[in-house]
Short mmCIF file of C-alpha atoms in Angstrom, two decimals:
data_model
loop_
_atom_site.label_atom_id
_atom_site.label_comp_id
_atom_site.label_asym_id
_atom_site.label_seq_id
_atom_site.Cartn_x
_atom_site.Cartn_y
_atom_site.Cartn_z
CA MET A 84 19.74 21.52 10.65
CA SER A 85 19.32 20.23 7.03
CA ASP A 86 16.05 21.03 5.32
CA ARG A 87 16.30 17.91 3.18
CA LEU A 88 13.43 15.60 4.21
CA PHE A 89 14.04 11.89 3.52
CA ILE A 90 11.13 9.83 2.30
CA PHE A 91 10.96 6.37 3.76
CA ASP A 92 8.25 4.27 1.96
CA THR A 93 6.75 1.30 3.77
CA THR A 94 4.01 0.48 1.21
CA LEU A 95 5.58 -2.96 0.74
CA ARG A 96 5.87 -3.71 4.44
CA ASP A 97 3.31 -1.83 6.59
CA GLY A 98 0.96 -1.29 3.61
CA GLU A 99 0.95 -4.93 2.67
CA GLN A 100 -0.18 -5.93 6.17
CA VAL A 101 -3.79 -4.96 5.11
CA PRO A 102 -5.82 -8.05 4.67
CA GLY A 103 -6.23 -8.99 1.09
CA CYS A 104 -3.42 -6.76 -0.11
CA GLN A 105 -0.58 -9.28 -0.30
CA LEU A 106 1.59 -9.04 -3.44
CA ASN A 107 3.75 -11.65 -4.99
CA SER A 108 7.44 -11.05 -5.66
CA ILE A 109 6.97 -9.89 -9.28
CA GLU A 110 4.31 -7.34 -8.18
CA LYS A 111 6.50 -6.11 -5.32
CA ILE A 112 9.39 -5.52 -7.77
CA GLN A 113 7.05 -3.56 -10.05
CA VAL A 114 6.02 -1.36 -7.11
CA ALA A 115 9.65 -0.99 -5.94
CA ARG A 116 10.81 0.16 -9.38
CA ALA A 117 7.97 2.66 -9.49
CA LEU A 118 9.03 4.00 -6.06
CA GLU A 119 12.59 4.37 -7.32
CA GLU A 120 11.35 6.40 -10.26
CA LEU A 121 9.20 8.46 -7.86
CA GLY A 122 12.31 9.32 -5.92
CA VAL A 123 11.83 7.78 -2.53
CA ASP A 124 15.06 7.57 -0.49
CA VAL A 125 14.28 4.39 1.48
CA ILE A 126 12.16 1.31 0.57
CA GLU A 127 11.12 -0.86 3.51
CA ALA A 128 10.91 -4.10 1.50
CA GLY A 129 9.62 -6.44 4.23
CA PHE A 130 10.03 -8.35 7.46
CA PRO A 131 12.37 -11.15 6.36
CA VAL A 132 12.01 -13.48 9.35
CA SER A 133 8.28 -13.47 9.22
CA SER A 134 8.02 -15.70 6.10
CA PRO A 135 10.03 -17.15 3.23
CA GLY A 136 8.02 -14.94 0.87
CA ASP A 137 9.02 -11.79 2.79
CA PHE A 138 12.66 -12.92 2.86
CA ASN A 139 12.66 -13.55 -0.93
CA SER A 140 10.96 -10.16 -1.54
CA VAL A 141 13.70 -8.30 0.21
CA VAL A 142 16.34 -10.30 -1.76
CA GLU A 143 14.77 -9.61 -5.12
CA ILE A 144 13.91 -5.98 -4.44
CA SER A 145 17.53 -5.48 -3.39
CA LYS A 146 18.59 -6.80 -6.83
CA ALA A 147 15.99 -4.90 -8.76
CA VAL A 148 16.59 -1.25 -7.59
CA THR A 149 19.72 0.76 -7.70
CA TRP A 150 19.91 3.88 -5.67
CA PRO A 151 17.23 3.78 -2.82
CA THR A 152 18.26 2.33 0.52
CA ILE A 153 16.64 -1.05 0.99
CA CYS A 154 15.37 -1.59 4.58
CA ALA A 155 14.46 -4.75 6.36
CA LEU A 156 12.40 -4.74 9.59
CA THR A 157 13.15 -6.89 12.57
CA ARG A 158 12.33 -7.21 16.25
CA ALA A 159 15.08 -6.70 18.88
CA VAL A 160 15.95 -10.38 18.46
CA GLU A 161 19.26 -11.64 17.21
CA LYS A 162 17.77 -14.19 14.86
CA ASP A 163 15.54 -11.53 13.28
CA ILE A 164 18.58 -9.40 12.70
CA ASP A 165 20.66 -12.27 11.27
CA VAL A 166 17.93 -13.17 8.83
CA ALA A 167 17.51 -9.51 7.78
CA ALA A 168 21.23 -9.17 7.15
CA GLU A 169 21.17 -12.25 4.99
CA ALA A 170 18.20 -10.94 2.98
CA LEU A 171 20.00 -7.59 2.43
CA LYS A 172 23.21 -9.13 1.03
CA PHE A 173 22.44 -7.95 -2.52
CA ALA A 174 21.40 -4.36 -1.48
CA LYS A 175 23.58 -1.57 -2.77
CA ARG A 176 22.71 0.34 0.36
CA GLY A 177 21.11 -1.80 3.14
CA ARG A 178 19.48 -0.70 6.44
CA ILE A 179 18.33 -2.88 9.29
CA HIS A 180 15.27 -1.48 11.07
CA THR A 181 15.12 -2.93 14.61
CA GLY A 182 13.36 -1.90 17.78
CA ILE A 183 11.13 -2.58 20.67
CA GLY A 184 8.09 -1.23 22.40
CA THR A 185 8.81 1.63 24.92
CA SER A 186 5.43 2.58 26.28
CA ASP A 187 4.15 1.25 29.65
CA TYR A 188 1.44 -0.60 27.63
CA HIS A 189 4.15 -2.57 25.84
CA ILE A 190 6.74 -2.91 28.68
CA ARG A 191 4.24 -4.13 31.23
CA TYR A 192 1.68 -6.10 29.24
CA LYS A 193 3.44 -7.15 26.06
CA PHE A 194 6.94 -7.93 27.52
CA ASN A 195 6.16 -8.29 31.26
CA SER A 196 9.28 -6.34 31.78
CA ASN A 197 10.54 -2.93 33.18
CA GLN A 198 12.15 0.12 31.68
CA ASP A 199 15.69 -0.70 32.51
CA GLU A 200 15.49 -4.19 30.87
CA ILE A 201 13.92 -2.72 27.75
CA LEU A 202 16.69 -0.13 27.56
CA GLU A 203 19.31 -2.85 27.65
CA ARG A 204 17.55 -4.85 24.94
CA ALA A 205 17.38 -1.72 22.80
CA ILE A 206 21.05 -1.05 23.12
CA ALA A 207 21.94 -4.71 22.52
CA ALA A 208 19.83 -4.93 19.38
CA THR A 209 21.33 -1.81 17.98
CA LYS A 210 24.91 -2.93 18.58
CA TYR A 211 24.14 -6.38 17.05
CA ALA A 212 22.65 -4.81 13.92
CA LYS A 213 25.59 -2.58 13.62
CA ARG A 214 27.84 -5.62 13.17
CA TYR A 215 26.17 -6.18 9.81
CA VAL A 216 25.37 -2.75 8.38
CA GLU A 217 26.45 0.80 9.04
CA ASP A 218 23.00 2.15 8.57
CA VAL A 219 20.84 1.07 11.52
CA GLU A 220 17.38 2.47 12.27
CA PHE A 221 15.82 1.91 15.68
CA TYR A 222 12.07 2.22 16.31
CA CYS A 223 10.56 3.01 19.68
CA GLU A 224 7.29 1.23 19.20
CA ASP A 225 4.25 3.15 20.70
CA ALA A 226 6.47 6.25 21.20
CA GLY A 227 3.26 8.25 20.94
CA ARG A 228 2.25 6.95 24.34
CA THR A 229 5.64 6.78 25.88
CA ASP A 230 6.75 9.10 28.59
CA ASN A 231 8.95 11.79 27.10
CA ALA A 232 11.75 11.53 29.66
CA TYR A 233 12.03 7.78 29.31
CA LEU A 234 11.78 8.01 25.51
CA ALA A 235 14.69 10.56 25.54
CA ARG A 236 16.80 7.98 27.50
CA VAL A 237 16.14 5.29 24.90
CA VAL A 238 16.84 7.54 21.93
CA GLU A 239 20.13 8.82 23.50
CA ALA A 240 21.25 5.30 24.35
CA VAL A 241 20.58 3.79 20.80
CA ILE A 242 22.34 6.75 19.15
CA LYS A 243 25.43 6.11 21.33
CA ALA A 244 25.14 2.40 20.43
CA GLY A 245 25.29 3.31 16.71
CA ALA A 246 21.79 4.06 15.41
CA THR A 247 21.83 6.40 12.49
CA VAL A 248 18.05 6.96 12.43
CA VAL A 249 15.61 6.81 15.27
CA ASN A 250 11.95 6.24 14.52
CA ILE A 251 9.31 7.87 16.85
CA PRO A 252 6.10 5.96 15.84
CA ASP A 253 2.55 7.04 16.88
CA THR A 254 1.74 3.31 16.52
CA THR A 255 -1.85 3.60 17.62
CA GLY A 256 -2.63 6.99 15.98
CA TYR A 257 -3.52 8.46 19.38
CA CYS A 258 -1.45 11.67 19.43
CA LEU A 259 -2.84 15.07 18.67
CA PRO A 260 -0.67 17.18 16.32
CA ASP A 261 0.46 19.59 19.01
CA GLU A 262 1.37 16.61 21.33
CA TYR A 263 3.33 14.81 18.64
CA GLY A 264 5.17 17.96 17.59
CA ALA A 265 6.04 18.77 21.18
CA LYS A 266 7.35 15.16 21.60
CA ILE A 267 9.78 15.55 18.70
CA LYS A 268 10.84 19.00 19.97
CA TYR A 269 11.46 17.54 23.42
CA LEU A 270 13.76 14.98 21.93
CA MET A 271 15.64 17.54 19.82
CA GLU A 272 16.22 19.66 22.94
CA HIS A 273 16.91 16.98 25.60
CA VAL A 274 18.85 14.12 23.87
CA ASP A 275 22.61 14.35 24.03
CA GLY A 276 24.06 13.60 20.62
CA ILE A 277 20.81 14.14 18.73
CA GLN A 278 22.78 15.73 15.94
CA HIS A 279 24.40 12.36 15.11
CA ALA A 280 21.09 10.77 13.96
CA ILE A 281 18.01 11.53 11.98
CA ILE A 282 14.68 11.57 13.81
CA SER A 283 11.91 9.83 11.81
CA THR A 284 8.10 9.99 12.04
CA HIS A 285 5.81 6.98 11.53
CA CYS A 286 2.14 8.01 12.14
CA HIS A 287 -0.97 5.94 11.89
CA ASN A 288 -4.37 7.40 10.97
CA ASP A 289 -6.73 5.93 13.57
CA LEU A 290 -8.06 9.34 14.46
CA GLY A 291 -7.55 10.82 11.06
CA MET A 292 -4.39 12.82 11.96
CA ALA A 293 -1.52 10.87 10.54
CA THR A 294 -0.49 13.53 8.02
CA ALA A 295 -1.06 16.36 10.51
CA ASN A 296 1.09 14.70 13.06
CA THR A 297 3.79 13.91 10.51
CA VAL A 298 3.93 17.52 9.39
CA GLN A 299 4.23 18.75 12.96
CA GLY A 300 7.03 16.21 13.55
CA VAL A 301 8.89 17.63 10.59
CA LEU A 302 8.36 21.27 11.64
CA ASN A 303 9.77 20.42 15.03
CA GLY A 304 12.89 18.68 13.70
CA ALA A 305 12.21 15.24 12.20
CA ARG A 306 13.95 14.82 8.82
CA GLN A 307 12.62 11.43 7.74
CA VAL A 308 8.95 10.52 7.24
CA GLU A 309 7.65 6.93 6.99
CA VAL A 310 4.76 6.90 4.54
CA THR A 311 2.75 4.76 2.16
CA ILE A 312 1.23 5.28 -1.26
CA ASN A 313 -2.49 6.16 -0.91
CA GLY A 314 -2.00 6.02 2.89
CA ILE A 315 -2.57 2.25 3.01
CA GLY A 316 -1.65 0.37 6.10
CA GLU A 317 -2.90 -1.50 9.10
CA ARG A 318 -6.26 -0.48 10.50
CA ALA A 319 -7.06 3.05 9.29
CA GLY A 320 -3.79 3.28 7.43
CA ASN A 321 -0.55 5.32 7.52
CA THR A 322 0.51 8.81 6.50
CA SER A 323 0.11 9.32 2.74
CA LEU A 324 3.35 9.91 0.82
CA GLU A 325 1.49 12.02 -1.69
CA GLU A 326 0.00 14.28 0.94
CA VAL A 327 3.36 15.01 2.69
CA ALA A 328 5.15 15.57 -0.69
CA MET A 329 2.58 17.99 -1.89
CA ILE A 330 2.18 19.83 1.45
CA PHE A 331 5.79 20.81 1.47
CA ARG A 332 5.83 21.46 -2.29
CA SER A 333 2.80 23.82 -1.82
CA HIS A 334 4.38 25.52 1.29
CA LYS A 335 7.73 26.41 -0.10
CA GLU A 336 8.06 29.11 2.60
CA ARG A 337 8.82 26.27 5.07
CA GLY A 338 12.00 25.49 3.26
CA ILE A 339 11.50 21.70 3.37
CA GLU A 340 12.56 19.79 0.21
CA THR A 341 12.08 16.19 -0.85
CA ASN A 342 13.50 14.21 -3.79
CA ILE A 343 9.99 13.23 -4.94
CA ASN A 344 9.21 13.63 -8.67
CA THR A 345 5.61 14.57 -8.00
CA THR A 346 4.53 14.08 -11.66
CA LYS A 347 4.90 10.32 -10.95
CA ILE A 348 2.40 10.40 -8.04
CA TYR A 349 -0.87 9.67 -9.90
CA GLY A 350 0.63 6.85 -11.85
CA ILE A 351 1.99 4.97 -8.87
CA SER A 352 -1.20 5.66 -6.90
CA ARG A 353 -3.22 3.91 -9.51
CA THR A 354 -0.66 1.04 -9.80
CA VAL A 355 -0.70 0.30 -6.07
CA SER A 356 -4.51 0.55 -6.03
CA SER A 357 -4.82 -1.88 -8.86
CA LEU A 358 -2.19 -4.43 -7.62
CA MET A 359 -3.47 -4.42 -4.06
CA ASN A 360 -7.16 -4.26 -5.00
CA MET A 361 -7.60 -1.20 -2.81
CA PRO A 362 -9.84 1.41 -4.38
CA VAL A 363 -8.86 5.02 -3.81
CA GLN A 364 -11.72 6.90 -2.22
CA PRO A 365 -13.05 9.55 -4.53
CA ASN A 366 -12.44 12.43 -2.13
CA LYS A 367 -8.91 11.29 -1.26
CA ALA A 368 -6.59 14.21 -1.17
CA ILE A 369 -4.18 14.61 -4.14
CA VAL A 370 -5.03 11.37 -5.83
CA GLY A 371 -8.84 10.84 -5.46
CA ARG A 372 -11.05 10.93 -8.54
CA ASN A 373 -12.66 14.15 -7.21
CA ALA A 374 -9.52 15.88 -6.01
CA PHE A 375 -9.51 18.23 -8.96
CA ALA A 376 -13.26 18.00 -9.82
CA HIS A 377 -15.61 20.88 -9.48
CA SER A 378 -19.44 20.60 -9.52
CA SER A 379 -20.44 23.85 -7.89
CA GLY A 380 -21.33 26.52 -10.48
CA ILE A 381 -19.46 29.16 -8.53
CA HIS A 382 -16.39 27.02 -8.32
CA GLN A 383 -16.47 26.13 -12.02
CA ASP A 384 -16.79 29.71 -13.00
CA GLY A 385 -13.84 30.63 -10.79
CA VAL A 386 -11.66 27.87 -12.02
CA LEU A 387 -12.38 28.70 -15.65
CA LYS A 388 -11.43 32.30 -15.05
CA ASN A 389 -8.34 31.46 -12.93
CA ARG A 390 -7.41 27.99 -11.85
CA GLU A 391 -5.75 29.14 -8.68
CA SER A 392 -9.15 30.58 -7.43
CA TYR A 393 -10.04 27.14 -6.21
CA GLU A 394 -7.03 24.87 -6.97
CA ILE A 395 -3.84 25.20 -4.94
CA ILE A 396 -2.21 22.35 -6.92
CA ASP A 397 -1.89 22.18 -10.66
CA PRO A 398 -3.14 18.67 -11.57
CA LYS A 399 -0.19 18.30 -13.95
CA ASP A 400 2.15 18.55 -10.92
CA VAL A 401 0.91 15.20 -9.68
CA GLY A 402 0.80 13.62 -13.09
CA ILE A 403 -2.84 14.21 -14.05
CA ASP A 404 -2.95 15.42 -17.68
CA ASP A 405 -5.80 17.87 -18.37
CA ASN A 406 -5.69 16.82 -21.95
CA ALA A 407 -5.46 13.16 -21.52
CA ILE A 408 -6.16 11.01 -24.58
CA VAL A 409 -9.70 9.50 -24.22
CA LEU A 410 -9.74 5.80 -24.92
CA THR A 411 -12.51 4.32 -26.90
CA ALA A 412 -13.02 1.25 -29.14
CA ARG A 413 -11.41 3.29 -31.95
CA SER A 414 -8.17 3.86 -30.04
CA GLY A 415 -5.09 2.04 -31.33
CA ARG A 416 -2.30 0.20 -29.46
CA ALA A 417 -0.23 3.37 -29.34
CA ALA A 418 -2.83 5.24 -27.35
CA LEU A 419 -3.31 2.30 -24.94
CA LYS A 420 0.47 1.97 -24.51
CA HIS A 421 0.76 5.73 -23.81
CA ARG A 422 -2.00 5.57 -21.11
CA LEU A 423 -0.37 2.54 -19.48
CA SER A 424 2.94 4.32 -19.44
CA VAL A 425 1.45 7.32 -17.78
CA LEU A 426 0.04 4.99 -15.18
CA GLY A 427 3.52 3.43 -14.60
CA VAL A 428 2.91 0.12 -16.49
CA GLU A 429 5.36 -0.98 -19.19
CA LEU A 430 4.40 -4.02 -21.24
CA ASP A 431 6.33 -5.95 -23.95
CA GLN A 432 4.67 -6.18 -27.35
CA GLU A 433 3.25 -9.68 -26.79
CA LYS A 434 1.56 -8.73 -23.59
CA LEU A 435 0.42 -5.39 -24.99
CA ASP A 436 -1.34 -7.26 -27.81
CA LYS A 437 -3.19 -9.47 -25.37
CA VAL A 438 -4.28 -6.50 -23.30
CA TYR A 439 -5.32 -4.64 -26.35
CA GLN A 440 -7.62 -7.47 -27.43
CA GLU A 441 -9.26 -7.41 -24.02
CA PHE A 442 -9.41 -3.63 -24.24
CA LEU A 443 -11.36 -3.76 -27.46
CA LYS A 444 -13.93 -6.16 -25.95
CA LEU A 445 -14.43 -3.87 -22.93
CA ALA A 446 -14.53 -0.77 -25.05
CA ASP A 447 -17.38 -2.33 -27.05
CA ARG A 448 -19.40 -2.62 -23.84
CA LYS A 449 -18.46 0.70 -22.20
CA LYS A 450 -18.83 4.28 -23.47
CA ASP A 451 -15.68 5.46 -21.64
CA ILE A 452 -12.57 3.67 -20.58
CA ASN A 453 -10.92 5.15 -17.46
CA ASP A 454 -7.54 4.55 -15.77
CA ASP A 455 -8.91 1.93 -13.38
CA ASP A 456 -10.31 -0.07 -16.33
CA VAL A 457 -6.97 0.07 -18.12
CA LEU A 458 -5.03 -1.06 -14.95
CA MET A 459 -7.55 -3.86 -14.38
CA LEU A 460 -6.98 -5.15 -17.87
CA ALA A 461 -3.21 -4.96 -17.54
CA GLY A 462 -3.40 -7.00 -14.34
CA LYS A 463 -5.94 -9.53 -15.56
CA ASP A 464 -3.36 -12.08 -16.53
CA ARG A 465 -2.57 -12.56 -12.85
CA THR A 466 -5.48 -15.07 -12.74
CA ALA A 467 -4.26 -16.95 -15.75
CA MET A 468 -2.27 -19.42 -13.55
CA HIS A 469 -5.12 -20.12 -11.19
CA ARG A 470 -5.99 -23.84 -10.78
CA ILE A 471 -9.67 -23.15 -10.91
CA LYS A 472 -11.10 -20.94 -13.64
CA LEU A 473 -14.62 -19.92 -14.59
CA GLU A 474 -15.34 -21.51 -17.95
CA TYR A 475 -18.94 -20.15 -18.37
CA LEU A 476 -21.76 -18.73 -16.28
CA GLN A 477 -25.49 -18.63 -17.24
CA VAL A 478 -28.14 -17.13 -14.95
CA THR A 479 -31.87 -16.93 -15.14
CA SER A 480 -33.42 -14.31 -12.85
CA GLY A 481 -36.31 -11.91 -12.70
CA VAL A 482 -39.30 -10.61 -10.67
CA GLY A 483 -41.55 -13.51 -9.71
CA LEU A 484 -38.96 -16.08 -10.78
CA GLN A 485 -36.62 -18.15 -8.78
CA SER A 486 -33.04 -17.45 -9.70
CA VAL A 487 -31.16 -20.34 -11.25
CA ALA A 488 -27.53 -20.51 -12.24
CA SER A 489 -25.47 -22.92 -14.34
CA VAL A 490 -21.65 -22.84 -14.12
CA CYS A 491 -18.78 -24.61 -15.66
CA LEU A 492 -15.45 -24.63 -13.84
CA ASN A 493 -12.08 -25.60 -15.38
CA ILE A 494 -10.10 -27.31 -12.60
CA ALA A 495 -6.58 -28.13 -13.65
CA GLY A 496 -7.71 -28.73 -17.21
CA GLU A 497 -10.79 -30.82 -16.35
CA LYS A 498 -14.30 -29.32 -16.75
CA PHE A 499 -17.08 -29.71 -14.15
CA GLN A 500 -20.60 -28.39 -14.50
CA ALA A 501 -23.34 -27.75 -11.91
CA ALA A 502 -26.62 -25.87 -11.53
CA ALA A 503 -28.35 -24.42 -8.44
CA ALA A 504 -31.20 -22.30 -7.39
CA GLY A 505 -30.79 -19.48 -4.91
CA ASN A 506 -32.10 -16.26 -3.29
CA GLY A 507 -31.03 -14.12 -6.17
CA PRO A 508 -28.63 -14.61 -9.13
CA VAL A 509 -25.38 -14.21 -7.14
CA ASP A 510 -26.55 -16.61 -4.52
CA ALA A 511 -27.54 -19.21 -7.10
CA ALA A 512 -24.15 -18.92 -8.87
CA ILE A 513 -22.13 -19.21 -5.63
CA LYS A 514 -24.13 -22.28 -4.54
CA ALA A 515 -23.45 -23.93 -7.98
CA VAL A 516 -19.66 -23.30 -7.46
CA LYS A 517 -19.86 -24.69 -3.90
CA SER A 518 -21.52 -27.85 -5.21
CA ILE A 519 -18.49 -28.50 -7.50
CA ILE A 520 -15.75 -27.58 -4.97
CA HIS A 521 -17.27 -29.58 -2.10
CA ARG A 522 -15.74 -27.49 0.66
CA THR A 523 -17.39 -25.75 3.61
CA MET A 524 -16.86 -22.11 2.91
CA THR A 525 -18.50 -19.05 4.38
CA ILE A 526 -18.52 -15.57 2.83
CA GLN A 527 -17.70 -13.14 5.65
CA GLU A 528 -17.60 -10.01 3.57
CA PHE A 529 -18.98 -9.03 0.13
CA LEU A 530 -18.29 -5.54 -1.21
CA ILE A 531 -19.38 -4.35 -4.66
CA GLN A 532 -18.04 -1.01 -5.89
CA ALA A 533 -18.41 0.72 -9.26
CA ILE A 534 -15.14 2.01 -10.53
CA ASN A 535 -16.61 5.20 -11.90
CA LYS A 536 -20.34 5.63 -12.75
CA GLY A 537 -23.02 4.48 -15.08
CA SER A 538 -24.84 1.24 -15.61
CA ASP A 539 -22.25 0.05 -18.15
CA ASP A 540 -19.41 0.60 -15.77
CA MET A 541 -16.94 -1.98 -14.49
CA GLY A 542 -17.92 -3.28 -11.11
CA LYS A 543 -15.21 -4.32 -8.56
CA VAL A 544 -15.99 -7.03 -6.09
CA HIS A 545 -14.06 -7.71 -2.95
CA MET A 546 -14.86 -10.94 -1.04
CA GLN A 547 -13.66 -12.43 2.26
CA VAL A 548 -14.14 -16.20 2.42
CA GLU A 549 -13.64 -18.22 5.57
CA TYR A 550 -12.36 -21.80 5.19
CA ASP A 551 -10.99 -24.08 7.90
CA GLY A 552 -10.67 -21.19 10.40
CA ASN A 553 -8.71 -18.87 7.99
CA ASN A 554 -9.83 -15.89 5.90
CA TYR A 555 -8.97 -15.65 2.27
CA TYR A 556 -9.53 -12.65 0.05
CA GLY A 557 -10.81 -12.66 -3.50
CA PHE A 558 -11.14 -9.85 -6.02
CA ALA A 559 -12.51 -9.47 -9.56
CA ALA A 560 -13.78 -6.77 -11.92
CA ASN A 561 -16.26 -7.14 -14.67
CA THR A 562 -19.01 -5.18 -16.43
CA ASP A 563 -21.30 -8.05 -15.38
CA ILE A 564 -21.62 -7.80 -11.54
CA ILE A 565 -22.82 -11.34 -11.21
CA ALA A 566 -19.81 -12.65 -13.10
CA ALA A 567 -17.55 -10.43 -11.04
CA SER A 568 -19.01 -11.88 -7.88
CA VAL A 569 -18.39 -15.41 -8.91
CA GLU A 570 -14.90 -14.67 -10.20
CA ALA A 571 -14.05 -13.02 -6.84
CA PHE A 572 -15.36 -16.10 -5.01
CA ILE A 573 -13.24 -18.34 -7.24
CA ASP A 574 -10.18 -16.04 -6.71
CA ALA A 575 -10.55 -16.58 -2.94
CA ILE A 576 -10.87 -20.33 -3.38
CA ASN A 577 -7.73 -20.47 -5.47
CA LYS A 578 -5.77 -19.11 -2.36
CA PHE A 579 -6.45 -22.27 -0.46
CA VAL A 580 -7.15 -25.01 -3.04
CA LYS A 581 -3.86 -26.47 -4.23
#
């Protein structure tokens, strides 16, 4: 058995299913190119039949990257497969990822079917996809809760039908590591022709065991892992690419090798976090802000004497520079450009100049500029094309006073002003915006998060706004938390006001 582990990244498909994390085609291409530099083997670029946007993303990503395989997801439906094949026509190496649910939960309740019919559909879908591409991956949805004997029947049948990769997803994140590992081992020992295909893992983190299950799958014979940057994904997320890559790099005795350039991990982590507006939790393994921080006196003493006393990973191995250039108001364009490059962002001179001017304004307000600040500035132009923009905001607030806000909105070049009182400055400002927009909107979720620390820090605001029965997500960052709140509200409004 080969000890080469193939990395299948689904950040742009499964990861993008997280509410509020949708990217446009340009942003997806940026992530895809970063994934190529990182060294992933397969990029799952989207679910083409689901929307014109997903179809176009698969097309454009196929054009933009060179050596990774580009994968398109489908159901076991001929139309899905036809559309996926069309979307992959520019891919240098294309893969169709088709499949169907195999657990009793799916067979009985989702499909109102039986095992024999599902088996026939699995074989038919695999053969149909094989007409378009040589590389066909088949997923057995909810394999984690599928009877092993029946699962083996399906896996054996689709391999005979032409599948080159068979995906064994723990779709609900239910399995325990020993159970999932035993499932992979059972397939390796009981499927005739298993040597003709690669077994893949796809584990969700509902019980916090996605990475542990994935590792057990690999140790028992799987040679592809389906992962996402920062572990993003539906519900509690997916297996983290960075965790799997660093586990096997750290445990060389296992003999498992990947093609990942680990020094690129930190940069792409921050890029994905910024583009998808998904903060990385401080204690996140490998890429969290505190992953290499030590506050205990005993730990600090030990690390200063010998880093390996408390650190099993050299920060430089994942792209964190111990001697990183500190950015201040006195830093020049070269320093800013260098920091952006480390974070995986390349800007032309005109755009760099614009970002640099915004950087100077922010640096005058903050003592320290961190990576998240820099990425926020680089991505700020994404709001430049919004139909509705905040022209100015003035708020009066204090103890014993009623909060009053005045706002001016630029709507398609025309300016509108309004003032309102409210239960606090944010409420007053939001009411003033509503009085201009004249739509019935409800804020369902309102999350404020400091990027780092300190009263002068950038504050990130995530907002979920309900309008006409649909939810829209807004995001903004500003040193003024009231301004950030209003900008996030307007960002959400721009998603439905055309």
